[in-house]
Amino acid sequence: MSGVTDLSFRRIAHELGAGLVVTEMVASEHLVLERHGARDRAVGRNLAPFVIQLAGCEARWMAEGARMAEELGADIIDINMGCPAREVTGKLSGSALMRDLGHAASLIEAVVGAVSVPVTLKMRTGWDAANLNAPELARRAEAAGVRLITVHARTRCQFFKGVADWAFVRRVKAAVGIPVVVNGDIVDPPSARAALDASGADAVMVGRGACGAPWMPARIAAYLASGRDPGSPPVSRQGAIAVAHVDDMLAHHGRELGLRNARKHVGWYLASSGRPAETVKDWRRRLCTSDDAAAVLAGLRSFYAQAEELAA
């Protein structure tokens, strides 16, 4: 969720009741050398527990990055071996590490050995359909000291296409004694329940399902705990959340960068409102091309005011 789960997004989801939020993927070398805004992404110590996700392909940088993350207040360090993006795998990071489990294990050992806080691991089912080696990587990770594993139930070569194979995650669960989290295509309470039943996992992770709906993790948690789906917030509350989120992005990033970064979120909020596709398309064109932050905030308020009137 690089470029999505910045501090503002995590803060909103946390305030709405998400059990655990994780930073954007942070390149360990960039964090240590303070390049490319990496340190700006490794913030959020007030969102306890504070989880920083690190990526990299060299043990020394992963270890140094982990030490710095701990100094920045991280309660948990998550290692990314699941990102499928070409710019990441092309540098032999992310899910590319699933092609060399010996090297992957050496990175895990370096991180675990460098810090005193718990280390977790995010992975995919494998590089491709011919190499579904997540259970073996999970075993090696547990042996190295990893405390929890999250599996996106697709291969790297699938990217986000096709259907997540939740049932495959059951093999990972059977391979280890530590908690396993299932991820992929979990977008609402029914899909969360189905993913848990198919995988035997201990918990679910919500990614894209929270885009435009940062209340979704808490909604899913409530359903899993009680068997009753509380539903989405009322339209008026959704509007207040969307406006507060964008406003916080403007304050955190500055108005120019904040507005640019907020456009995708604005589009997702509009799409998740339940209003007709043509209406959403018209409003997206207006709000996601404007360079006037005040006008965008005013437009969001108008969009949801109209939605509330129609729902009455």
mmCIF file of C-alpha atoms in Angstrom:
data_model
loop_
_atom_site.group_PDB
_atom_site.id
_atom_site.type_symbol
_atom_site.label_atom_id
_atom_site.label_comp_id
_atom_site.label_asym_id
_atom_site.label_seq_id
_atom_site.Cartn_x
_atom_site.Cartn_y
_atom_site.Cartn_z
ATOM 1 C CA MET A 1 0.000 0.000 0.000
ATOM 2 C CA SER A 2 2.924 2.296 -0.724
ATOM 3 C CA GLY A 3 1.662 5.800 -1.407
ATOM 4 C CA VAL A 4 -1.619 5.017 0.358
ATOM 5 C CA THR A 5 -1.062 4.227 4.027
ATOM 6 C CA ASP A 6 0.642 7.463 5.012
ATOM 7 C CA LEU A 7 0.267 8.819 8.540
ATOM 8 C CA SER A 8 -3.053 10.518 7.769
ATOM 9 C CA PHE A 9 -4.659 7.335 6.437
ATOM 10 C CA ARG A 10 -3.351 5.255 9.328
ATOM 11 C CA ARG A 11 -4.454 7.870 11.844
ATOM 12 C CA ILE A 12 -8.026 7.849 10.487
ATOM 13 C CA ALA A 13 -8.212 4.035 10.410
ATOM 14 C CA HIS A 14 -6.736 3.838 13.923
ATOM 15 C CA GLU A 15 -9.202 6.374 15.301
ATOM 16 C CA LEU A 16 -12.067 4.440 13.732
ATOM 17 C CA GLY A 17 -10.984 1.261 15.510
ATOM 18 C CA ALA A 18 -8.506 -0.659 13.334
ATOM 19 C CA GLY A 19 -6.642 -3.102 15.538
ATOM 20 C CA LEU A 20 -3.233 -2.633 13.925
ATOM 21 C CA VAL A 21 -1.980 -0.258 11.251
ATOM 22 C CA VAL A 22 1.334 -0.525 9.397
ATOM 23 C CA THR A 23 3.456 2.153 7.740
ATOM 24 C CA GLU A 24 4.044 2.336 4.056
ATOM 25 C CA MET A 25 6.923 0.148 2.922
ATOM 26 C CA VAL A 26 10.174 1.911 3.853
ATOM 27 C CA ALA A 27 13.432 1.059 2.064
ATOM 28 C CA SER A 28 15.896 0.191 4.817
ATOM 29 C CA GLU A 29 18.904 1.757 3.082
ATOM 30 C CA HIS A 30 16.986 4.974 2.427
ATOM 31 C CA LEU A 31 15.878 5.117 6.043
ATOM 32 C CA VAL A 32 19.452 4.805 7.319
ATOM 33 C CA LEU A 33 20.821 7.345 4.831
ATOM 34 C CA GLU A 34 17.743 9.584 5.175
ATOM 35 C CA ARG A 35 17.040 9.604 1.451
ATOM 36 C CA HIS A 36 13.865 9.969 -0.622
ATOM 37 C CA GLY A 37 11.684 10.959 2.319
ATOM 38 C CA ALA A 38 12.007 7.518 3.920
ATOM 39 C CA ARG A 39 12.135 8.958 7.424
ATOM 40 C CA ASP A 40 8.937 10.920 6.755
ATOM 41 C CA ARG A 41 7.151 7.623 6.083
ATOM 42 C CA ALA A 42 8.467 6.019 9.282
ATOM 43 C CA VAL A 43 6.309 8.107 11.604
ATOM 44 C CA GLY A 44 3.351 7.358 13.833
ATOM 45 C CA ARG A 45 4.627 6.441 17.277
ATOM 46 C CA ASN A 46 1.331 7.718 18.752
ATOM 47 C CA LEU A 47 -0.553 4.947 16.910
ATOM 48 C CA ALA A 48 0.275 2.195 19.373
ATOM 49 C CA PRO A 49 1.361 -0.399 18.611
ATOM 50 C CA PHE A 50 3.573 1.394 16.100
ATOM 51 C CA VAL A 51 4.587 -0.881 13.203
ATOM 52 C CA ILE A 52 7.245 0.094 10.661
ATOM 53 C CA GLN A 53 7.515 -2.056 7.532
ATOM 54 C CA LEU A 54 11.003 -2.398 6.047
ATOM 55 C CA ALA A 55 12.115 -3.589 2.628
ATOM 56 C CA GLY A 56 15.577 -4.325 1.268
ATOM 57 C CA CYS A 57 17.884 -6.960 -0.122
ATOM 58 C CA GLU A 58 21.103 -6.518 1.893
ATOM 59 C CA ALA A 59 21.494 -7.799 5.436
ATOM 60 C CA ARG A 60 23.573 -4.846 6.643
ATOM 61 C CA TRP A 61 21.015 -2.278 5.524
ATOM 62 C CA MET A 62 18.105 -4.316 6.850
ATOM 63 C CA ALA A 63 19.802 -4.614 10.232
ATOM 64 C CA GLU A 64 20.718 -0.918 10.368
ATOM 65 C CA GLY A 65 17.254 0.048 9.173
ATOM 66 C CA ALA A 66 15.674 -2.111 11.864
ATOM 67 C CA ARG A 67 17.836 -0.513 14.550
ATOM 68 C CA MET A 68 16.845 2.939 13.344
ATOM 69 C CA ALA A 69 13.174 1.941 13.231
ATOM 70 C CA GLU A 70 13.425 0.811 16.839
ATOM 71 C CA GLU A 71 15.067 4.121 17.766
ATOM 72 C CA LEU A 72 12.175 5.924 16.076
ATOM 73 C CA GLY A 73 9.819 4.163 18.457
ATOM 74 C CA ALA A 74 8.675 1.104 16.501
ATOM 75 C CA ASP A 75 6.946 -1.474 18.704
ATOM 76 C CA ILE A 76 7.017 -4.005 15.858
ATOM 77 C CA ILE A 77 9.132 -4.270 12.705
ATOM 78 C CA ASP A 78 7.504 -5.919 9.692
ATOM 79 C CA ILE A 79 9.679 -7.246 6.866
ATOM 80 C CA ASN A 80 8.210 -6.901 3.381
ATOM 81 C CA MET A 81 8.702 -9.968 1.196
ATOM 82 C CA GLY A 82 5.383 -9.552 -0.547
ATOM 83 C CA CYS A 83 5.487 -6.408 -2.682
ATOM 84 C CA PRO A 84 5.063 -7.393 -6.364
ATOM 85 C CA ALA A 85 5.931 -4.012 -7.931
ATOM 86 C CA ARG A 86 8.544 -4.256 -10.674
ATOM 87 C CA GLU A 87 10.558 -1.342 -9.312
ATOM 88 C CA VAL A 88 10.875 -3.276 -6.030
ATOM 89 C CA THR A 89 11.393 -6.819 -7.337
ATOM 90 C CA GLY A 90 13.786 -5.466 -9.953
ATOM 91 C CA LYS A 91 16.057 -4.493 -7.052
ATOM 92 C CA LEU A 92 15.687 -8.007 -5.605
ATOM 93 C CA SER A 93 13.489 -6.795 -2.754
ATOM 94 C CA GLY A 94 9.879 -7.500 -1.834
ATOM 95 C CA SER A 95 8.483 -10.731 -3.248
ATOM 96 C CA ALA A 96 11.648 -11.283 -5.329
ATOM 97 C CA LEU A 97 13.182 -12.632 -2.120
ATOM 98 C CA MET A 98 10.861 -15.649 -2.377
ATOM 99 C CA ARG A 99 13.043 -16.821 -5.258
ATOM 100 C CA ASP A 100 15.993 -17.342 -2.897
ATOM 101 C CA LEU A 101 14.865 -18.591 0.506
ATOM 102 C CA GLY A 102 18.401 -18.867 1.837
ATOM 103 C CA HIS A 103 19.007 -15.188 1.198
ATOM 104 C CA ALA A 104 15.560 -14.316 2.522
ATOM 105 C CA ALA A 105 16.320 -16.183 5.746
ATOM 106 C CA SER A 106 19.627 -14.338 6.137
ATOM 107 C CA LEU A 107 17.808 -10.998 5.976
ATOM 108 C CA ILE A 108 15.273 -12.138 8.543
ATOM 109 C CA GLU A 109 18.050 -13.296 10.867
ATOM 110 C CA ALA A 110 19.823 -9.933 10.474
ATOM 111 C CA VAL A 111 16.692 -7.984 11.437
ATOM 112 C CA VAL A 112 15.739 -10.228 14.356
ATOM 113 C CA GLY A 113 19.301 -10.083 15.660
ATOM 114 C CA ALA A 114 19.474 -6.302 15.430
ATOM 115 C CA VAL A 115 16.481 -5.362 17.590
ATOM 116 C CA SER A 116 14.696 -6.230 20.818
ATOM 117 C CA VAL A 117 11.155 -5.616 19.530
ATOM 118 C CA PRO A 118 9.073 -8.321 17.801
ATOM 119 C CA VAL A 119 9.667 -8.895 14.084
ATOM 120 C CA THR A 120 6.894 -9.977 11.703
ATOM 121 C CA LEU A 121 6.947 -10.976 8.042
ATOM 122 C CA LYS A 122 4.691 -10.255 5.057
ATOM 123 C CA MET A 123 4.917 -12.603 2.059
ATOM 124 C CA ARG A 124 2.991 -14.029 -0.889
ATOM 125 C CA THR A 125 2.234 -17.663 -1.668
ATOM 126 C CA GLY A 126 5.325 -17.766 -3.882
ATOM 127 C CA TRP A 127 6.909 -16.189 -6.929
ATOM 128 C CA ASP A 128 4.695 -18.027 -9.407
ATOM 129 C CA ALA A 129 2.402 -21.049 -9.612
ATOM 130 C CA ALA A 130 5.380 -23.384 -10.046
ATOM 131 C CA ASN A 131 7.076 -22.099 -6.890
ATOM 132 C CA LEU A 132 4.531 -22.003 -4.049
ATOM 133 C CA ASN A 133 7.132 -21.956 -1.295
ATOM 134 C CA ALA A 134 5.408 -19.828 1.355
ATOM 135 C CA PRO A 135 5.187 -22.742 3.842
ATOM 136 C CA GLU A 136 8.953 -23.294 3.670
ATOM 137 C CA LEU A 137 9.725 -19.587 4.023
ATOM 138 C CA ALA A 138 7.344 -19.470 6.978
ATOM 139 C CA ARG A 139 9.187 -22.351 8.671
ATOM 140 C CA ARG A 140 12.527 -20.641 8.172
ATOM 141 C CA ALA A 141 11.136 -17.349 9.411
ATOM 142 C CA GLU A 142 9.761 -18.926 12.572
ATOM 143 C CA ALA A 143 13.097 -20.636 13.201
ATOM 144 C CA ALA A 144 14.832 -17.258 12.836
ATOM 145 C CA GLY A 145 12.590 -15.660 15.450
ATOM 146 C CA VAL A 146 9.728 -14.085 13.493
ATOM 147 C CA ARG A 147 6.652 -13.776 15.689
ATOM 148 C CA LEU A 148 3.822 -13.482 13.140
ATOM 149 C CA ILE A 149 3.408 -14.063 9.406
ATOM 150 C CA THR A 150 1.004 -12.420 6.962
ATOM 151 C CA VAL A 151 0.322 -14.097 3.618
ATOM 152 C CA HIS A 152 -1.198 -12.331 0.640
ATOM 153 C CA ALA A 153 -2.895 -15.292 -1.003
ATOM 154 C CA ARG A 154 -1.565 -14.693 -4.510
ATOM 155 C CA THR A 155 1.774 -15.293 -6.182
ATOM 156 C CA ARG A 156 3.959 -12.384 -7.166
ATOM 157 C CA CYS A 157 3.295 -13.054 -10.841
ATOM 158 C CA GLN A 158 -0.432 -12.704 -10.268
ATOM 159 C CA PHE A 159 0.083 -9.190 -8.901
ATOM 160 C CA PHE A 160 -3.540 -8.379 -7.932
ATOM 161 C CA LYS A 161 -5.233 -10.349 -10.704
ATOM 162 C CA GLY A 162 -7.355 -13.436 -10.364
ATOM 163 C CA VAL A 163 -8.791 -14.572 -7.060
ATOM 164 C CA ALA A 164 -6.891 -14.847 -3.797
ATOM 165 C CA ASP A 165 -6.298 -18.501 -2.856
ATOM 166 C CA TRP A 166 -7.213 -18.335 0.823
ATOM 167 C CA ALA A 167 -7.213 -22.139 1.109
ATOM 168 C CA PHE A 168 -3.497 -22.251 0.269
ATOM 169 C CA VAL A 169 -2.760 -20.220 3.410
ATOM 170 C CA ARG A 170 -3.879 -23.267 5.403
ATOM 171 C CA ARG A 171 -0.570 -24.889 4.338
ATOM 172 C CA VAL A 172 1.339 -21.996 5.882
ATOM 173 C CA LYS A 173 -0.726 -22.236 9.049
ATOM 174 C CA ALA A 174 0.062 -25.950 9.281
ATOM 175 C CA ALA A 175 3.793 -25.313 8.823
ATOM 176 C CA VAL A 176 4.287 -23.022 11.832
ATOM 177 C CA GLY A 177 3.232 -22.520 15.418
ATOM 178 C CA ILE A 178 3.128 -18.728 15.329
ATOM 179 C CA PRO A 179 0.052 -16.674 14.332
ATOM 180 C CA VAL A 180 -0.756 -16.429 10.626
ATOM 181 C CA VAL A 181 -2.730 -13.599 9.039
ATOM 182 C CA VAL A 182 -4.535 -14.006 5.717
ATOM 183 C CA ASN A 183 -4.629 -11.122 3.235
ATOM 184 C CA GLY A 184 -6.022 -10.533 -0.250
ATOM 185 C CA ASP A 185 -9.571 -9.822 -1.506
ATOM 186 C CA ILE A 186 -10.823 -9.128 2.022
ATOM 187 C CA VAL A 187 -13.144 -6.200 1.427
ATOM 188 C CA ASP A 188 -16.074 -6.628 3.836
ATOM 189 C CA PRO A 189 -17.321 -8.797 6.719
ATOM 190 C CA PRO A 190 -18.501 -11.761 4.586
ATOM 191 C CA SER A 191 -15.182 -11.996 2.709
ATOM 192 C CA ALA A 192 -13.292 -11.768 6.006
ATOM 193 C CA ARG A 193 -15.303 -14.643 7.452
ATOM 194 C CA ALA A 194 -14.826 -16.703 4.284
ATOM 195 C CA ALA A 195 -11.065 -16.036 4.268
ATOM 196 C CA LEU A 196 -10.706 -17.171 7.870
ATOM 197 C CA ASP A 197 -12.775 -20.298 7.280
ATOM 198 C CA ALA A 198 -10.836 -21.246 4.136
ATOM 199 C CA SER A 199 -7.375 -20.491 5.507
ATOM 200 C CA GLY A 200 -7.607 -21.433 9.164
ATOM 201 C CA ALA A 201 -5.677 -18.215 9.822
ATOM 202 C CA ASP A 202 -5.724 -16.388 13.127
ATOM 203 C CA ALA A 203 -6.630 -12.967 11.742
ATOM 204 C CA VAL A 204 -7.229 -10.992 8.565
ATOM 205 C CA MET A 205 -5.389 -8.044 7.064
ATOM 206 C CA VAL A 206 -7.340 -5.517 5.022
ATOM 207 C CA GLY A 207 -5.509 -3.664 2.264
ATOM 208 C CA ARG A 208 -7.302 -2.266 -0.773
ATOM 209 C CA GLY A 209 -10.645 -2.978 0.904
ATOM 210 C CA ALA A 210 -10.003 -0.026 3.204
ATOM 211 C CA CYS A 211 -9.446 2.456 0.365
ATOM 212 C CA GLY A 212 -12.292 4.926 0.577
ATOM 213 C CA ALA A 213 -13.547 3.007 3.621
ATOM 214 C CA PRO A 214 -11.058 3.372 6.493
ATOM 215 C CA TRP A 215 -13.840 2.220 8.802
ATOM 216 C CA MET A 216 -13.791 -1.250 7.211
ATOM 217 C CA PRO A 217 -11.191 -2.909 9.494
ATOM 218 C CA ALA A 218 -13.205 -1.952 12.587
ATOM 219 C CA ARG A 219 -16.457 -2.995 10.910
ATOM 220 C CA ILE A 220 -14.962 -6.402 10.098
ATOM 221 C CA ALA A 221 -13.602 -6.783 13.640
ATOM 222 C CA ALA A 222 -17.024 -6.030 15.106
ATOM 223 C CA TYR A 223 -18.647 -8.615 12.847
ATOM 224 C CA LEU A 224 -16.096 -11.312 13.625
ATOM 225 C CA ALA A 225 -16.485 -10.673 17.351
ATOM 226 C CA SER A 226 -20.284 -10.590 17.471
ATOM 227 C CA GLY A 227 -21.592 -12.153 14.276
ATOM 228 C CA ARG A 228 -23.469 -8.928 13.552
ATOM 229 C CA ASP A 229 -22.426 -6.560 10.781
ATOM 230 C CA PRO A 230 -22.762 -2.970 12.023
ATOM 231 C CA GLY A 231 -22.698 -1.741 8.434
ATOM 232 C CA SER A 232 -20.986 1.334 7.059
ATOM 233 C CA PRO A 233 -21.295 4.637 8.918
ATOM 234 C CA PRO A 234 -24.191 6.908 7.942
ATOM 235 C CA VAL A 235 -23.530 9.013 4.861
ATOM 236 C CA SER A 236 -23.097 12.154 6.967
ATOM 237 C CA ARG A 237 -20.429 10.417 9.047
ATOM 238 C CA GLN A 238 -18.683 9.132 5.912
ATOM 239 C CA GLY A 239 -18.521 12.703 4.652
ATOM 240 C CA ALA A 240 -17.065 13.956 7.917
ATOM 241 C CA ILE A 241 -14.418 11.204 7.797
ATOM 242 C CA ALA A 242 -13.499 12.003 4.179
ATOM 243 C CA VAL A 243 -13.167 15.723 4.879
ATOM 244 C CA ALA A 244 -11.141 15.141 8.058
ATOM 245 C CA HIS A 245 -8.842 12.738 6.200
ATOM 246 C CA VAL A 246 -8.130 15.151 3.339
ATOM 247 C CA ASP A 247 -7.733 18.062 5.748
ATOM 248 C CA ASP A 248 -5.188 16.076 7.756
ATOM 249 C CA MET A 249 -3.260 15.235 4.576
ATOM 250 C CA LEU A 250 -3.074 18.936 3.730
ATOM 251 C CA ALA A 251 -1.719 19.683 7.190
ATOM 252 C CA HIS A 252 0.742 16.779 7.195
ATOM 253 C CA HIS A 253 2.170 17.090 3.674
ATOM 254 C CA GLY A 254 1.545 20.765 2.949
ATOM 255 C CA ARG A 255 -1.300 21.990 0.776
ATOM 256 C CA GLU A 256 0.263 21.388 -2.643
ATOM 257 C CA LEU A 257 1.690 17.904 -2.059
ATOM 258 C CA GLY A 258 -1.141 17.015 0.295
ATOM 259 C CA LEU A 259 -3.766 17.821 -2.321
ATOM 260 C CA ARG A 260 -1.910 15.859 -4.976
ATOM 261 C CA ASN A 261 -1.628 12.837 -2.668
ATOM 262 C CA ALA A 262 -5.250 13.172 -1.582
ATOM 263 C CA ARG A 263 -6.760 12.873 -5.061
ATOM 264 C CA LYS A 264 -6.759 9.071 -5.100
ATOM 265 C CA HIS A 265 -8.409 9.031 -1.684
ATOM 266 C CA VAL A 266 -11.049 11.511 -2.819
ATOM 267 C CA GLY A 267 -11.833 9.246 -5.782
ATOM 268 C CA TRP A 268 -12.109 6.206 -3.509
ATOM 269 C CA TYR A 269 -14.398 8.005 -1.065
ATOM 270 C CA LEU A 270 -16.678 9.109 -3.883
ATOM 271 C CA ALA A 271 -16.802 5.582 -5.307
ATOM 272 C CA SER A 272 -17.626 3.989 -1.947
ATOM 273 C CA SER A 273 -20.480 6.414 -1.223
ATOM 274 C CA GLY A 274 -23.055 4.320 -3.030
ATOM 275 C CA ARG A 275 -24.075 7.136 -5.380
ATOM 276 C CA PRO A 276 -24.613 6.387 -9.091
ATOM 277 C CA ALA A 277 -21.514 5.826 -11.218
ATOM 278 C CA GLU A 278 -22.199 8.806 -13.494
ATOM 279 C CA THR A 279 -22.607 11.111 -10.497
ATOM 280 C CA VAL A 280 -19.367 9.828 -9.012
ATOM 281 C CA LYS A 281 -17.602 10.282 -12.348
ATOM 282 C CA ASP A 282 -18.720 13.920 -12.630
ATOM 283 C CA TRP A 283 -17.650 14.749 -9.075
ATOM 284 C CA ARG A 284 -14.349 12.939 -9.477
ATOM 285 C CA ARG A 285 -13.607 15.023 -12.560
ATOM 286 C CA ARG A 286 -14.317 18.207 -10.619
ATOM 287 C CA LEU A 287 -12.545 17.392 -7.378
ATOM 288 C CA CYS A 288 -9.591 15.328 -8.585
ATOM 289 C CA THR A 289 -8.414 17.920 -11.116
ATOM 290 C CA SER A 290 -8.730 20.997 -8.912
ATOM 291 C CA ASP A 291 -5.635 22.728 -7.544
ATOM 292 C CA ASP A 292 -7.709 24.631 -4.979
ATOM 293 C CA ALA A 293 -7.623 22.773 -1.662
ATOM 294 C CA ALA A 294 -10.436 24.835 -0.152
ATOM 295 C CA ALA A 295 -12.633 24.137 -3.174
ATOM 296 C CA VAL A 296 -11.953 20.406 -2.914
ATOM 297 C CA LEU A 297 -12.931 20.330 0.756
ATOM 298 C CA ALA A 298 -16.060 22.385 0.020
ATOM 299 C CA GLY A 299 -16.892 20.079 -2.882
ATOM 300 C CA LEU A 300 -16.568 16.992 -0.703
ATOM 301 C CA ARG A 301 -18.951 18.528 1.817
ATOM 302 C CA SER A 302 -21.444 19.319 -0.964
ATOM 303 C CA PHE A 303 -21.180 15.818 -2.429
ATOM 304 C CA TYR A 304 -22.009 14.171 0.894
ATOM 305 C CA ALA A 305 -24.713 16.746 1.744
ATOM 306 C CA GLN A 306 -26.458 15.827 -1.507
ATOM 307 C CA ALA A 307 -25.987 12.126 -0.758
ATOM 308 C CA GLU A 308 -27.518 12.610 2.681
ATOM 309 C CA GLU A 309 -30.522 14.412 1.217
ATOM 310 C CA LEU A 310 -31.103 11.605 -1.271
ATOM 311 C CA ALA A 311 -30.802 8.988 1.456
ATOM 312 C CA ALA A 312 -33.350 10.745 3.688
#
